[in-house]
Tab-separated table of N, CA and C in Angstrom:
chain	number	residue	atom	x	y	z
H	1094	ILE	N	7.590	41.171	26.310
H	1094	ILE	CA	6.962	39.957	26.810
H	1094	ILE	C	5.996	39.409	25.771
H	1095	ALA	N	5.186	40.313	25.199
H	1095	ALA	CA	4.182	39.868	24.231
H	1095	ALA	C	4.849	39.284	22.991
H	1096	LEU	N	5.963	39.863	22.563
H	1096	LEU	CA	6.659	39.313	21.396
H	1096	LEU	C	7.196	37.917	21.682
H	1097	TYR	N	7.740	37.726	22.877
H	1097	TYR	CA	8.230	36.405	23.258
H	1097	TYR	C	7.083	35.404	23.281
H	1098	LEU	N	5.943	35.803	23.860
H	1098	LEU	CA	4.774	34.922	23.889
H	1098	LEU	C	4.282	34.621	22.477
H	1099	ALA	N	4.342	35.620	21.587
H	1099	ALA	CA	3.921	35.395	20.199
H	1099	ALA	C	4.807	34.352	19.539
H	1100	ALA	N	6.102	34.421	19.821
H	1100	ALA	CA	7.018	33.446	19.229
H	1100	ALA	C	6.755	32.047	19.760
H	1101	VAL	N	6.542	31.939	21.061
H	1101	VAL	CA	6.370	30.627	21.691
H	1101	VAL	C	4.981	30.046	21.449
H	1102	LEU	N	3.943	30.821	21.719
H	1102	LEU	CA	2.581	30.298	21.672
H	1102	LEU	C	1.967	30.301	20.276
H	1103	LEU	N	2.349	31.267	19.450
H	1103	LEU	CA	1.771	31.361	18.119
H	1103	LEU	C	2.693	30.811	17.038
H	1104	HIS	N	3.903	30.466	17.439
H	1104	HIS	CA	4.905	29.946	16.502
H	1104	HIS	C	5.170	30.933	15.367
H	1105	GLU	N	5.147	32.217	15.700
H	1105	GLU	CA	5.452	33.253	14.720
H	1105	GLU	C	6.931	33.581	14.795
H	1106	LYS	N	7.504	33.851	13.634
H	1106	LYS	CA	8.889	34.290	13.588
H	1106	LYS	C	8.908	35.781	13.911
H	1107	ILE	N	9.690	36.161	14.891
H	1107	ILE	CA	9.770	37.552	15.299
H	1107	ILE	C	10.891	38.214	14.509
H	1108	SER	N	10.539	39.211	13.717
H	1108	SER	CA	11.524	39.881	12.874
H	1108	SER	C	12.390	40.830	13.694
H	1109	ASP	N	13.542	41.151	13.131
H	1109	ASP	CA	14.430	42.112	13.784
H	1109	ASP	C	13.739	43.471	13.915
H	1110	LYS	N	12.952	43.842	12.903
H	1110	LYS	CA	12.245	45.132	12.970
H	1110	LYS	C	11.237	45.140	14.111
H	1111	ALA	N	10.565	44.018	14.340
H	1111	ALA	CA	9.599	43.947	15.443
H	1111	ALA	C	10.311	44.104	16.783
H	1112	ILE	N	11.475	43.478	16.907
H	1112	ILE	CA	12.248	43.600	18.144
H	1112	ILE	C	12.692	45.043	18.348
H	1113	TRP	N	13.233	45.668	17.293
H	1113	TRP	CA	13.666	47.052	17.406
H	1113	TRP	C	12.502	47.984	17.692
H	1114	ALA	N	11.376	47.739	17.026
H	1114	ALA	CA	10.185	48.573	17.265
H	1114	ALA	C	9.758	48.479	18.725
H	1115	SER	N	9.773	47.272	19.274
H	1115	SER	CA	9.386	47.091	20.677
H	1115	SER	C	10.386	47.731	21.625
H	1116	VAL	N	11.668	47.608	21.330
H	1116	VAL	CA	12.696	48.211	22.188
H	1116	VAL	C	12.564	49.735	22.181
H	1117	ILE	N	12.349	50.313	20.991
H	1117	ILE	CA	12.193	51.769	20.887
H	1117	ILE	C	10.929	52.216	21.624
H	1118	GLY	N	9.825	51.504	21.394
H	1118	GLY	CA	8.574	51.843	22.074
H	1118	GLY	C	8.698	51.688	23.576
H	1119	LEU	N	9.357	50.619	24.021
H	1119	LEU	CA	9.555	50.399	25.450
H	1119	LEU	C	10.429	51.497	26.053
H	1120	ALA	N	11.446	51.952	25.301
H	1120	ALA	CA	12.288	53.055	25.783
H	1120	ALA	C	11.454	54.320	25.957
H	1121	GLY	N	10.549	54.573	25.007
H	1121	GLY	CA	9.664	55.727	25.129
H	1121	GLY	C	8.761	55.610	26.343
H	1122	ALA	N	8.182	54.418	26.533
H	1122	ALA	CA	7.317	54.192	27.695
H	1122	ALA	C	8.114	54.337	28.990
H	1123	ALA	N	9.335	53.785	29.018
H	1123	ALA	CA	10.180	53.883	30.213
H	1123	ALA	C	10.534	55.339	30.516
H	1124	LEU	N	10.768	56.124	29.472
H	1124	LEU	CA	11.070	57.544	29.672
H	1124	LEU	C	9.882	58.266	30.303
H	1125	ILE	N	8.688	57.986	29.794
H	1125	ILE	CA	7.482	58.619	30.341
H	1125	ILE	C	7.253	58.185	31.787
H	1126	ILE	N	7.329	56.877	32.032
H	1126	ILE	CA	7.085	56.349	33.380
H	1126	ILE	C	8.176	56.795	34.343
H	1127	GLY	N	9.435	56.719	33.899
H	1127	GLY	CA	10.557	57.097	34.755
H	1127	GLY	C	10.470	58.532	35.230
H	1128	ALA	N	10.042	59.413	34.342
H	1128	ALA	CA	9.910	60.827	34.725
H	1128	ALA	C	8.812	61.018	35.765
H	1129	ARG	N	7.790	60.179	35.699
H	1129	ARG	CA	6.681	60.286	36.656
H	1129	ARG	C	7.075	59.747	38.033
H	1130	LEU	N	8.132	58.940	38.095
H	1130	LEU	CA	8.527	58.330	39.363
H	1130	LEU	C	9.467	59.203	40.175
H	1131	THR	N	9.870	60.342	39.614
H	1131	THR	CA	10.741	61.229	40.380
H	1131	THR	C	9.889	62.063	41.320
H	1132	GLY	N	10.341	62.215	42.515
H	1132	GLY	CA	9.601	63.010	43.492
H	1132	GLY	C	9.236	62.201	44.717
H	1133	ASP	N	8.480	62.810	45.599
H	1133	ASP	CA	8.052	62.157	46.835
H	1133	ASP	C	6.665	61.560	46.661
H	1134	TYR	N	6.551	60.284	46.977
H	1134	TYR	CA	5.280	59.587	46.873
H	1134	TYR	C	5.045	58.791	48.148
H	1135	ASP	N	3.792	58.454	48.396
H	1135	ASP	CA	3.501	57.638	49.573
H	1135	ASP	C	3.732	56.158	49.246
H	1136	ASP	N	3.518	55.310	50.240
H	1136	ASP	CA	3.812	53.886	50.098
H	1136	ASP	C	2.935	53.179	49.067
H	1137	ASP	N	1.766	53.715	48.784
H	1137	ASP	CA	0.866	53.080	47.828
H	1137	ASP	C	1.381	53.133	46.388
H	1138	VAL	N	2.338	54.019	46.110
H	1138	VAL	CA	2.885	54.107	44.755
H	1138	VAL	C	3.554	52.788	44.365
H	1139	GLY	N	4.271	52.167	45.285
H	1139	GLY	CA	4.901	50.874	45.001
H	1139	GLY	C	3.875	49.814	44.653
H	1140	LYS	N	2.763	49.812	45.391
H	1140	LYS	CA	1.682	48.872	45.079
H	1140	LYS	C	1.079	49.178	43.714
H	1141	GLY	N	0.948	50.442	43.401
H	1141	GLY	CA	0.415	50.843	42.103
H	1141	GLY	C	1.321	50.415	40.966
H	1142	ILE	N	2.626	50.585	41.148
H	1142	ILE	CA	3.590	50.172	40.118
H	1142	ILE	C	3.542	48.665	39.932
H	1143	ALA	N	3.485	47.923	41.032
H	1143	ALA	CA	3.383	46.461	40.937
H	1143	ALA	C	2.105	46.055	40.203
H	1144	ALA	N	1.005	46.737	40.492
H	1144	ALA	CA	-0.260	46.439	39.814
H	1144	ALA	C	-0.163	46.739	38.319
H	1145	ILE	N	0.494	47.822	37.968
H	1145	ILE	CA	0.667	48.175	36.551
H	1145	ILE	C	1.512	47.125	35.842
H	1146	LEU	N	2.597	46.691	36.469
H	1146	LEU	CA	3.457	45.682	35.843
H	1146	LEU	C	2.719	44.354	35.679
H	1147	LEU	N	1.952	43.952	36.669
H	1147	LEU	CA	1.157	42.733	36.542
H	1147	LEU	C	0.101	42.900	35.458
H	1148	SER	N	-0.511	44.056	35.412
H	1148	SER	CA	-1.495	44.341	34.369
H	1148	SER	C	-0.855	44.265	32.986
H	1149	ALA	N	0.353	44.793	32.838
H	1149	ALA	CA	1.050	44.741	31.549
H	1149	ALA	C	1.324	43.300	31.135
H	1150	LEU	N	1.701	42.475	32.096
H	1150	LEU	CA	1.935	41.062	31.808
H	1150	LEU	C	0.646	40.376	31.351
H	1151	MET	N	-0.442	40.636	32.073
H	1151	MET	CA	-1.733	40.045	31.710
H	1151	MET	C	-2.198	40.561	30.348
H	1152	TYR	N	-1.963	41.834	30.093
H	1152	TYR	CA	-2.362	42.424	28.811
H	1152	TYR	C	-1.562	41.810	27.665
H	1153	ALA	N	-0.270	41.564	27.898
H	1153	ALA	CA	0.549	40.923	26.863
H	1153	ALA	C	-0.015	39.552	26.506
H	1154	TYR	N	-0.397	38.798	27.508
H	1154	TYR	CA	-0.990	37.488	27.244
H	1154	TYR	C	-2.345	37.633	26.551
H	1155	ASN	N	-3.107	38.663	26.922
H	1155	ASN	CA	-4.392	38.917	26.280
H	1155	ASN	C	-4.218	39.196	24.788
H	1156	LEU	N	-3.153	39.910	24.416
H	1156	LEU	CA	-2.894	40.170	22.998
H	1156	LEU	C	-2.672	38.869	22.234
H	1157	ILE	N	-1.976	37.930	22.861
H	1157	ILE	CA	-1.752	36.634	22.226
H	1157	ILE	C	-3.079	35.888	22.098
H	1158	LEU	N	-3.895	35.941	23.145
H	1158	LEU	CA	-5.209	35.298	23.067
H	1158	LEU	C	-6.062	35.922	21.969
H	1159	GLN	N	-5.967	37.242	21.811
H	1159	GLN	CA	-6.729	37.897	20.748
H	1159	GLN	C	-6.300	37.395	19.384
H	1160	ARG	N	-5.013	37.223	19.194
H	1160	ARG	CA	-4.512	36.716	17.907
H	1160	ARG	C	-4.999	35.283	17.694
H	1161	GLN	N	-4.915	34.442	18.733
H	1161	GLN	CA	-5.382	33.061	18.606
H	1161	GLN	C	-6.875	33.026	18.281
H	1162	GLN	N	-7.655	33.854	18.959
H	1162	GLN	CA	-9.087	33.892	18.696
H	1162	GLN	C	-9.377	34.399	17.290
H	1163	ALA	N	-8.647	35.401	16.850
H	1163	ALA	CA	-8.890	35.997	15.542
H	1163	ALA	C	-8.614	35.021	14.397
H	1164	LEU	N	-7.800	34.020	14.652
H	1164	LEU	CA	-7.501	33.034	13.609
H	1164	LEU	C	-8.612	32.003	13.442
H	1165	VAL	N	-9.517	31.897	14.426
H	1165	VAL	CA	-10.549	30.855	14.360
H	1165	VAL	C	-11.980	31.381	14.493
H	1166	ALA	N	-12.162	32.678	14.780
H	1166	ALA	CA	-13.511	33.203	14.996
H	1166	ALA	C	-13.639	34.572	14.338
H	1167	ASP	N	-14.883	34.982	14.131
H	1167	ASP	CA	-15.084	36.308	13.547
H	1167	ASP	C	-15.138	37.362	14.659
H	1168	PRO	N	-14.948	38.637	14.309
H	1168	PRO	CA	-14.885	39.695	15.321
H	1168	PRO	C	-16.106	39.788	16.236
H	1169	VAL	N	-17.301	39.560	15.719
H	1169	VAL	CA	-18.497	39.661	16.559
H	1169	VAL	C	-18.495	38.574	17.630
H	1170	GLU	N	-18.114	37.366	17.259
H	1170	GLU	CA	-18.038	36.264	18.224
H	1170	GLU	C	-16.997	36.567	19.303
H	1171	ILE	N	-15.856	37.076	18.886
H	1171	ILE	CA	-14.795	37.415	19.835
H	1171	ILE	C	-15.267	38.514	20.785
H	1172	ALA	N	-15.896	39.555	20.246
H	1172	ALA	CA	-16.384	40.656	21.086
H	1172	ALA	C	-17.412	40.158	22.090
H	1173	PHE	N	-18.280	39.249	21.659
H	1173	PHE	CA	-19.286	38.724	22.573
H	1173	PHE	C	-18.627	38.032	23.761
H	1174	PHE	N	-17.689	37.128	23.487
H	1174	PHE	CA	-17.098	36.354	24.575
H	1174	PHE	C	-16.127	37.175	25.424
H	1175	GLN	N	-15.483	38.185	24.839
H	1175	GLN	CA	-14.612	39.029	25.650
H	1175	GLN	C	-15.411	39.957	26.557
H	1176	ASN	N	-16.639	40.239	26.182
H	1176	ASN	CA	-17.475	41.118	27.009
H	1176	ASN	C	-18.418	40.352	27.923
H	1177	ALA	N	-18.499	39.051	27.776
H	1177	ALA	CA	-19.327	38.245	28.674
H	1177	ALA	C	-18.573	38.091	29.986
H	1178	THR	N	-19.133	38.600	31.045
H	1178	THR	CA	-18.468	38.574	32.340
H	1178	THR	C	-19.198	37.605	33.254
H	1179	LEU	N	-18.493	36.564	33.641
H	1179	LEU	CA	-19.104	35.533	34.466
H	1179	LEU	C	-19.458	36.016	35.866
H	1180	PHE	N	-18.674	36.926	36.397
H	1180	PHE	CA	-18.862	37.348	37.775
H	1180	PHE	C	-19.725	38.609	37.911
H	1181	ALA	N	-20.189	39.176	36.802
H	1181	ALA	CA	-20.993	40.400	36.858
H	1181	ALA	C	-22.212	40.276	37.767
H	1182	PRO	N	-22.950	39.165	37.726
H	1182	PRO	CA	-24.115	39.092	38.625
H	1182	PRO	C	-23.751	39.164	40.116
H	1183	PHE	N	-22.517	38.812	40.455
H	1183	PHE	CA	-22.106	38.809	41.859
H	1183	PHE	C	-21.460	40.123	42.284
H	1184	TRP	N	-20.780	40.788	41.365
H	1184	TRP	CA	-20.035	41.992	41.708
H	1184	TRP	C	-20.660	43.275	41.172
H	1185	ALA	N	-21.640	43.176	40.313
H	1185	ALA	CA	-22.213	44.361	39.688
H	1185	ALA	C	-22.901	45.258	40.715
H	1186	VAL	N	-22.780	46.533	40.500
H	1186	VAL	CA	-23.437	47.531	41.314
H	1186	VAL	C	-24.326	48.333	40.365
H	1187	VAL	N	-25.556	48.526	40.735
H	1187	VAL	CA	-26.470	49.288	39.889
H	1187	VAL	C	-26.020	50.745	39.903
H	1188	PRO	N	-25.683	51.292	38.733
H	1188	PRO	CA	-25.200	52.679	38.699
H	1188	PRO	C	-26.353	53.673	38.830
H	1189	GLN	N	-25.982	54.886	39.152
H	1189	GLN	CA	-26.973	55.957	39.201
H	1189	GLN	C	-27.480	56.203	37.785
H	1190	LEU	N	-28.743	56.515	37.650
H	1190	LEU	CA	-29.354	56.722	36.339
H	1190	LEU	C	-28.674	57.851	35.566
H	1191	ALA	N	-28.186	58.854	36.278
H	1191	ALA	CA	-27.515	59.983	35.634
H	1191	ALA	C	-26.225	59.559	34.922
H	1192	LEU	N	-25.621	58.449	35.357
H	1192	LEU	CA	-24.375	57.968	34.756
H	1192	LEU	C	-24.603	57.052	33.564
H	1193	LEU	N	-25.837	56.717	33.277
H	1193	LEU	CA	-26.148	55.778	32.200
H	1193	LEU	C	-25.575	56.195	30.845
H	1194	PRO	N	-25.663	57.471	30.431
H	1194	PRO	CA	-25.073	57.842	29.133
H	1194	PRO	C	-23.564	57.567	29.060
H	1195	GLU	N	-22.850	57.823	30.166
H	1195	GLU	CA	-21.418	57.563	30.180
H	1195	GLU	C	-21.128	56.062	30.101
H	1196	PHE	N	-21.926	55.246	30.790
H	1196	PHE	CA	-21.750	53.796	30.725
H	1196	PHE	C	-22.034	53.269	29.321
H	1197	ILE	N	-23.053	53.796	28.705
H	1197	ILE	CA	-23.374	53.364	27.327
H	1197	ILE	C	-22.255	53.773	26.379
H	1198	ALA	N	-21.765	54.999	26.511
H	1198	ALA	CA	-20.668	55.462	25.657
H	1198	ALA	C	-19.420	54.597	25.854
H	1199	ALA	N	-19.101	54.272	27.110
H	1199	ALA	CA	-17.938	53.428	27.389
H	1199	ALA	C	-18.130	52.030	26.805
H	1200	ALA	N	-19.341	51.494	26.917
H	1200	ALA	CA	-19.615	50.163	26.379
H	1200	ALA	C	-19.498	50.152	24.865
H	1201	VAL	N	-20.012	51.175	24.202
H	1201	VAL	CA	-19.921	51.256	22.739
H	1201	VAL	C	-18.464	51.391	22.305
H	1202	CYS	N	-17.717	52.247	22.983
H	1202	CYS	CA	-16.291	52.406	22.650
H	1202	CYS	C	-15.533	51.092	22.862
H	1203	GLY	N	-15.814	50.409	23.968
H	1203	GLY	CA	-15.160	49.136	24.248
H	1203	GLY	C	-15.510	48.081	23.209
H	1204	LEU	N	-16.757	48.019	22.815
H	1204	LEU	CA	-17.189	47.047	21.811
H	1204	LEU	C	-16.530	47.323	20.466
H	1205	ILE	N	-16.525	48.578	20.057
H	1205	ILE	CA	-15.872	48.934	18.795
H	1205	ILE	C	-14.389	48.605	18.854
H	1206	SER	N	-13.759	48.871	19.989
H	1206	SER	CA	-12.340	48.568	20.161
H	1206	SER	C	-12.059	47.079	19.995
H	1207	VAL	N	-12.850	46.242	20.644
H	1207	VAL	CA	-12.648	44.792	20.543
H	1207	VAL	C	-12.885	44.314	19.113
H	1208	LEU	N	-13.901	44.849	18.462
H	1208	LEU	CA	-14.171	44.463	17.072
H	1208	LEU	C	-13.000	44.832	16.158
H	1209	LEU	N	-12.483	46.053	16.319
H	1209	LEU	CA	-11.358	46.482	15.484
H	1209	LEU	C	-10.086	45.691	15.789
H	1210	LEU	N	-9.825	45.439	17.069
H	1210	LEU	CA	-8.654	44.637	17.428
H	1210	LEU	C	-8.763	43.218	16.878
H	1211	SER	N	-9.953	42.652	16.941
H	1211	SER	CA	-10.154	41.301	16.417
H	1211	SER	C	-9.917	41.268	14.917
H	1212	TRP	N	-10.412	42.268	14.222
H	1212	TRP	CA	-10.191	42.337	12.781
H	1212	TRP	C	-8.690	42.520	12.485
H	1213	ALA	N	-8.020	43.385	13.257
H	1213	ALA	CA	-6.595	43.635	13.044
H	1213	ALA	C	-5.779	42.368	13.254
H	1214	TYR	N	-6.048	41.639	14.352
H	1214	TYR	CA	-5.275	40.433	14.644
H	1214	TYR	C	-5.600	39.290	13.697
H	1215	ALA	N	-6.746	39.351	13.006
H	1215	ALA	CA	-7.036	38.364	11.968
H	1215	ALA	C	-6.314	38.722	10.671
H	1216	SER	N	-5.907	39.988	10.549
H	1216	SER	CA	-5.318	40.474	9.306
H	1216	SER	C	-3.797	40.515	9.303
H	1217	ALA	N	-3.171	40.485	10.466
H	1217	ALA	CA	-1.711	40.587	10.529
H	1217	ALA	C	-1.184	39.801	11.720
H	1218	GLU	N	0.084	39.444	11.633
H	1218	GLU	CA	0.712	38.694	12.717
H	1218	GLU	C	0.868	39.569	13.956
H	1219	ALA	N	0.860	38.914	15.094
H	1219	ALA	CA	0.969	39.627	16.373
H	1219	ALA	C	2.271	40.419	16.459
H	1220	ASN	N	3.373	39.882	15.921
H	1220	ASN	CA	4.654	40.577	16.063
H	1220	ASN	C	4.683	41.894	15.293
H	1221	ILE	N	3.764	42.094	14.363
H	1221	ILE	CA	3.669	43.372	13.662
H	1221	ILE	C	2.784	44.333	14.450
H	1222	LEU	N	1.712	43.818	15.042
H	1222	LEU	CA	0.739	44.677	15.715
H	1222	LEU	C	1.101	45.026	17.152
H	1223	ILE	N	1.791	44.148	17.849
H	1223	ILE	CA	2.074	44.378	19.267
H	1223	ILE	C	2.860	45.665	19.524
H	1224	PRO	N	3.908	45.991	18.738
H	1224	PRO	CA	4.598	47.261	19.019
H	1224	PRO	C	3.696	48.484	18.908
H	1225	VAL	N	2.654	48.411	18.095
H	1225	VAL	CA	1.752	49.539	17.930
H	1225	VAL	C	0.916	49.768	19.196
H	1226	GLU	N	0.834	48.766	20.069
H	1226	GLU	CA	0.082	48.912	21.319
H	1226	GLU	C	0.678	50.003	22.213
H	1227	TYR	N	1.934	50.370	21.977
H	1227	TYR	CA	2.537	51.443	22.775
H	1227	TYR	C	1.849	52.781	22.525
H	1228	THR	N	1.050	52.885	21.452
H	1228	THR	CA	0.352	54.143	21.204
H	1228	THR	C	-0.616	54.479	22.332
H	1229	ALA	N	-0.930	53.526	23.185
H	1229	ALA	CA	-1.792	53.823	24.332
H	1229	ALA	C	-1.203	54.953	25.171
H	1230	PHE	N	0.124	55.037	25.260
H	1230	PHE	CA	0.751	56.124	26.005
H	1230	PHE	C	0.474	57.464	25.334
H	1231	ILE	N	0.463	57.466	24.004
H	1231	ILE	CA	0.190	58.706	23.269
H	1231	ILE	C	-1.232	59.172	23.569
H	1232	TRP	N	-2.179	58.243	23.449
H	1232	TRP	CA	-3.584	58.605	23.692
H	1232	TRP	C	-3.804	59.013	25.150
H	1233	ALA	N	-3.154	58.324	26.060
H	1233	ALA	CA	-3.306	58.682	27.474
H	1233	ALA	C	-2.788	60.094	27.733
H	1234	GLY	N	-1.645	60.423	27.161
H	1234	GLY	CA	-1.103	61.773	27.330
H	1234	GLY	C	-1.992	62.829	26.699
H	1235	LEU	N	-2.475	62.540	25.485
H	1235	LEU	CA	-3.327	63.500	24.786
H	1235	LEU	C	-4.643	63.727	25.529
H	1236	PHE	N	-5.314	62.625	25.912
H	1236	PHE	CA	-6.585	62.770	26.611
H	1236	PHE	C	-6.403	63.329	28.017
H	1237	GLY	N	-5.295	62.996	28.676
H	1237	GLY	CA	-5.015	63.589	29.983
H	1237	GLY	C	-4.872	65.092	29.881
H	1238	TRP	N	-4.230	65.544	28.809
H	1238	TRP	CA	-4.035	66.971	28.587
H	1238	TRP	C	-5.359	67.649	28.215
H	1239	LEU	N	-6.109	67.038	27.274
H	1239	LEU	CA	-7.350	67.654	26.797
H	1239	LEU	C	-8.497	67.578	27.803
H	1240	VAL	N	-8.670	66.418	28.432
H	1240	VAL	CA	-9.834	66.205	29.286
H	1240	VAL	C	-9.576	66.620	30.733
H	1241	PHE	N	-8.383	66.303	31.255
H	1241	PHE	CA	-8.121	66.547	32.674
H	1241	PHE	C	-7.155	67.710	32.921
H	1242	SER	N	-6.761	68.413	31.863
H	1242	SER	CA	-5.835	69.556	31.955
H	1242	SER	C	-4.519	69.173	32.621
H	1243	GLU	N	-4.059	67.932	32.394
H	1243	GLU	CA	-2.773	67.506	32.934
H	1243	GLU	C	-1.649	68.134	32.112
H	1244	GLU	N	-0.543	68.375	32.783
H	1244	GLU	CA	0.600	68.998	32.126
H	1244	GLU	C	1.297	67.990	31.206
H	1245	LEU	N	1.623	68.428	29.989
H	1245	LEU	CA	2.438	67.618	29.085
H	1245	LEU	C	3.888	68.036	29.278
H	1246	THR	N	4.680	67.156	29.880
H	1246	THR	CA	6.076	67.480	30.157
H	1246	THR	C	6.944	67.149	28.947
H	1247	ILE	N	8.141	67.657	28.949
H	1247	ILE	CA	9.080	67.397	27.853
H	1247	ILE	C	9.399	65.900	27.769
H	1248	THR	N	9.489	65.232	28.932
H	1248	THR	CA	9.771	63.792	28.896
H	1248	THR	C	8.596	63.019	28.296
H	1249	THR	N	7.385	63.477	28.538
H	1249	THR	CA	6.222	62.825	27.927
H	1249	THR	C	6.264	62.998	26.412
H	1250	VAL	N	6.587	64.194	25.951
H	1250	VAL	CA	6.660	64.454	24.512
H	1250	VAL	C	7.804	63.653	23.879
H	1251	LEU	N	8.970	63.621	24.531
H	1251	LEU	CA	10.098	62.842	24.000
H	1251	LEU	C	9.788	61.349	23.993
H	1252	GLY	N	9.196	60.848	25.082
H	1252	GLY	CA	8.810	59.442	25.141
H	1252	GLY	C	7.799	59.098	24.066
H	1253	THR	N	6.844	60.003	23.859
H	1253	THR	CA	5.849	59.809	22.805
H	1253	THR	C	6.516	59.765	21.444
H	1254	GLY	N	7.505	60.622	21.234
H	1254	GLY	CA	8.254	60.603	19.974
H	1254	GLY	C	8.926	59.255	19.733
H	1255	LEU	N	9.528	58.687	20.770
H	1255	LEU	CA	10.147	57.362	20.637
H	1255	LEU	C	9.099	56.299	20.310
H	1256	ILE	N	7.939	56.403	20.937
H	1256	ILE	CA	6.870	55.440	20.668
H	1256	ILE	C	6.421	55.536	19.205
H	1257	VAL	N	6.276	56.749	18.709
H	1257	VAL	CA	5.886	56.938	17.307
H	1257	VAL	C	6.944	56.341	16.379
H	1258	ILE	N	8.210	56.558	16.686
H	1258	ILE	CA	9.284	55.979	15.871
H	1258	ILE	C	9.194	54.455	15.903
H	1259	GLY	N	8.974	53.881	17.089
H	1259	GLY	CA	8.819	52.432	17.198
H	1259	GLY	C	7.652	51.927	16.365
H	1260	CYS	N	6.540	52.649	16.386
H	1260	CYS	CA	5.376	52.258	15.584
H	1260	CYS	C	5.688	52.323	14.098
H	1261	LEU	N	6.428	53.340	13.679
H	1261	LEU	CA	6.799	53.447	12.266
H	1261	LEU	C	7.721	52.306	11.847
H	1262	VAL	N	8.638	51.930	12.726
H	1262	VAL	CA	9.507	50.783	12.431
H	1262	VAL	C	8.669	49.520	12.293
H	1263	ALA	N	7.723	49.321	13.200
H	1263	ALA	CA	6.852	48.138	13.136
H	1263	ALA	C	6.017	48.147	11.867
H	1264	ALA	N	5.541	49.319	11.465
H	1264	ALA	CA	4.682	49.413	10.282
H	1264	ALA	C	5.438	49.122	8.993
H	1265	ARG	N	6.749	49.238	9.012
H	1265	ARG	CA	7.542	49.012	7.798
H	1265	ARG	C	7.881	47.537	7.574
H	1266	GLN	N	7.379	46.672	8.442
H	1266	GLN	CA	7.610	45.241	8.258
H	1266	GLN	C	6.764	44.728	7.107
H	1267	LYS	N	7.228	43.678	6.483
H	1267	LYS	CA	6.462	43.045	5.426
H	1267	LYS	C	5.734	41.839	6.017
H	1268	PRO	N	4.405	41.948	6.158
H	1268	PRO	CA	3.654	40.821	6.743
H	1268	PRO	C	3.567	39.654	5.779
H	1269	GLU	N	3.509	38.469	6.377
H	1269	GLU	CA	3.270	37.277	5.571
H	1269	GLU	C	1.795	37.224	5.222
H	1270	HIS	N	1.467	36.494	4.149
H	1270	HIS	CA	0.072	36.360	3.743
H	1270	HIS	C	-0.695	35.598	4.832
H	1271	ILE	N	-1.840	36.160	5.212
H	1271	ILE	CA	-2.676	35.568	6.244
H	1271	ILE	C	-3.918	34.978	5.576
H	1272	GLU	N	-4.181	33.713	5.859
H	1272	GLU	CA	-5.424	33.103	5.391
H	1272	GLU	C	-6.552	33.581	6.290
H	1273	HIS	N	-7.571	34.192	5.698
H	1273	HIS	CA	-8.688	34.705	6.493
H	1273	HIS	C	-9.645	33.595	6.869
H	1274	VAL	N	-10.311	33.797	8.010
H	1274	VAL	CA	-11.274	32.826	8.519
H	1274	VAL	C	-12.455	32.772	7.571
């Protein structure tokens, strides 16, 4: 979806390698997700899957917005506006003081992430960077295993392998020269 949006909204030419990288990465993600869907689940699983698919669609559009922003603004400006939340005064809940270190750590990680993504999207075309977004599955599996002691299944490892292959295919593309802001 994100590659199609990049072609339409950013007028970028989508290379065959970018398409193959996305297909390979998507196959890896589908393998991981498909294995998780086997078994007995309650009715809320369908709602969760629908929410994930809608989130993926919104995230794909967000990647395009990041590329558009990166072409006209610097990373600090982008990070400021992406973290400015209009509805925070209405929906915010004052956290417990004991949770403050975790909130600060999450905020710092989020800020660094937005800054790095903004710099990346200013440096390369979206069709090169979007397939690399599948690495989120790798990090989720690794942190799930390390932090929450979740089991790493063979399908997760195989799916992760496909994602890595897709990322390597995407990385082998030759980017066009980008004029920096």
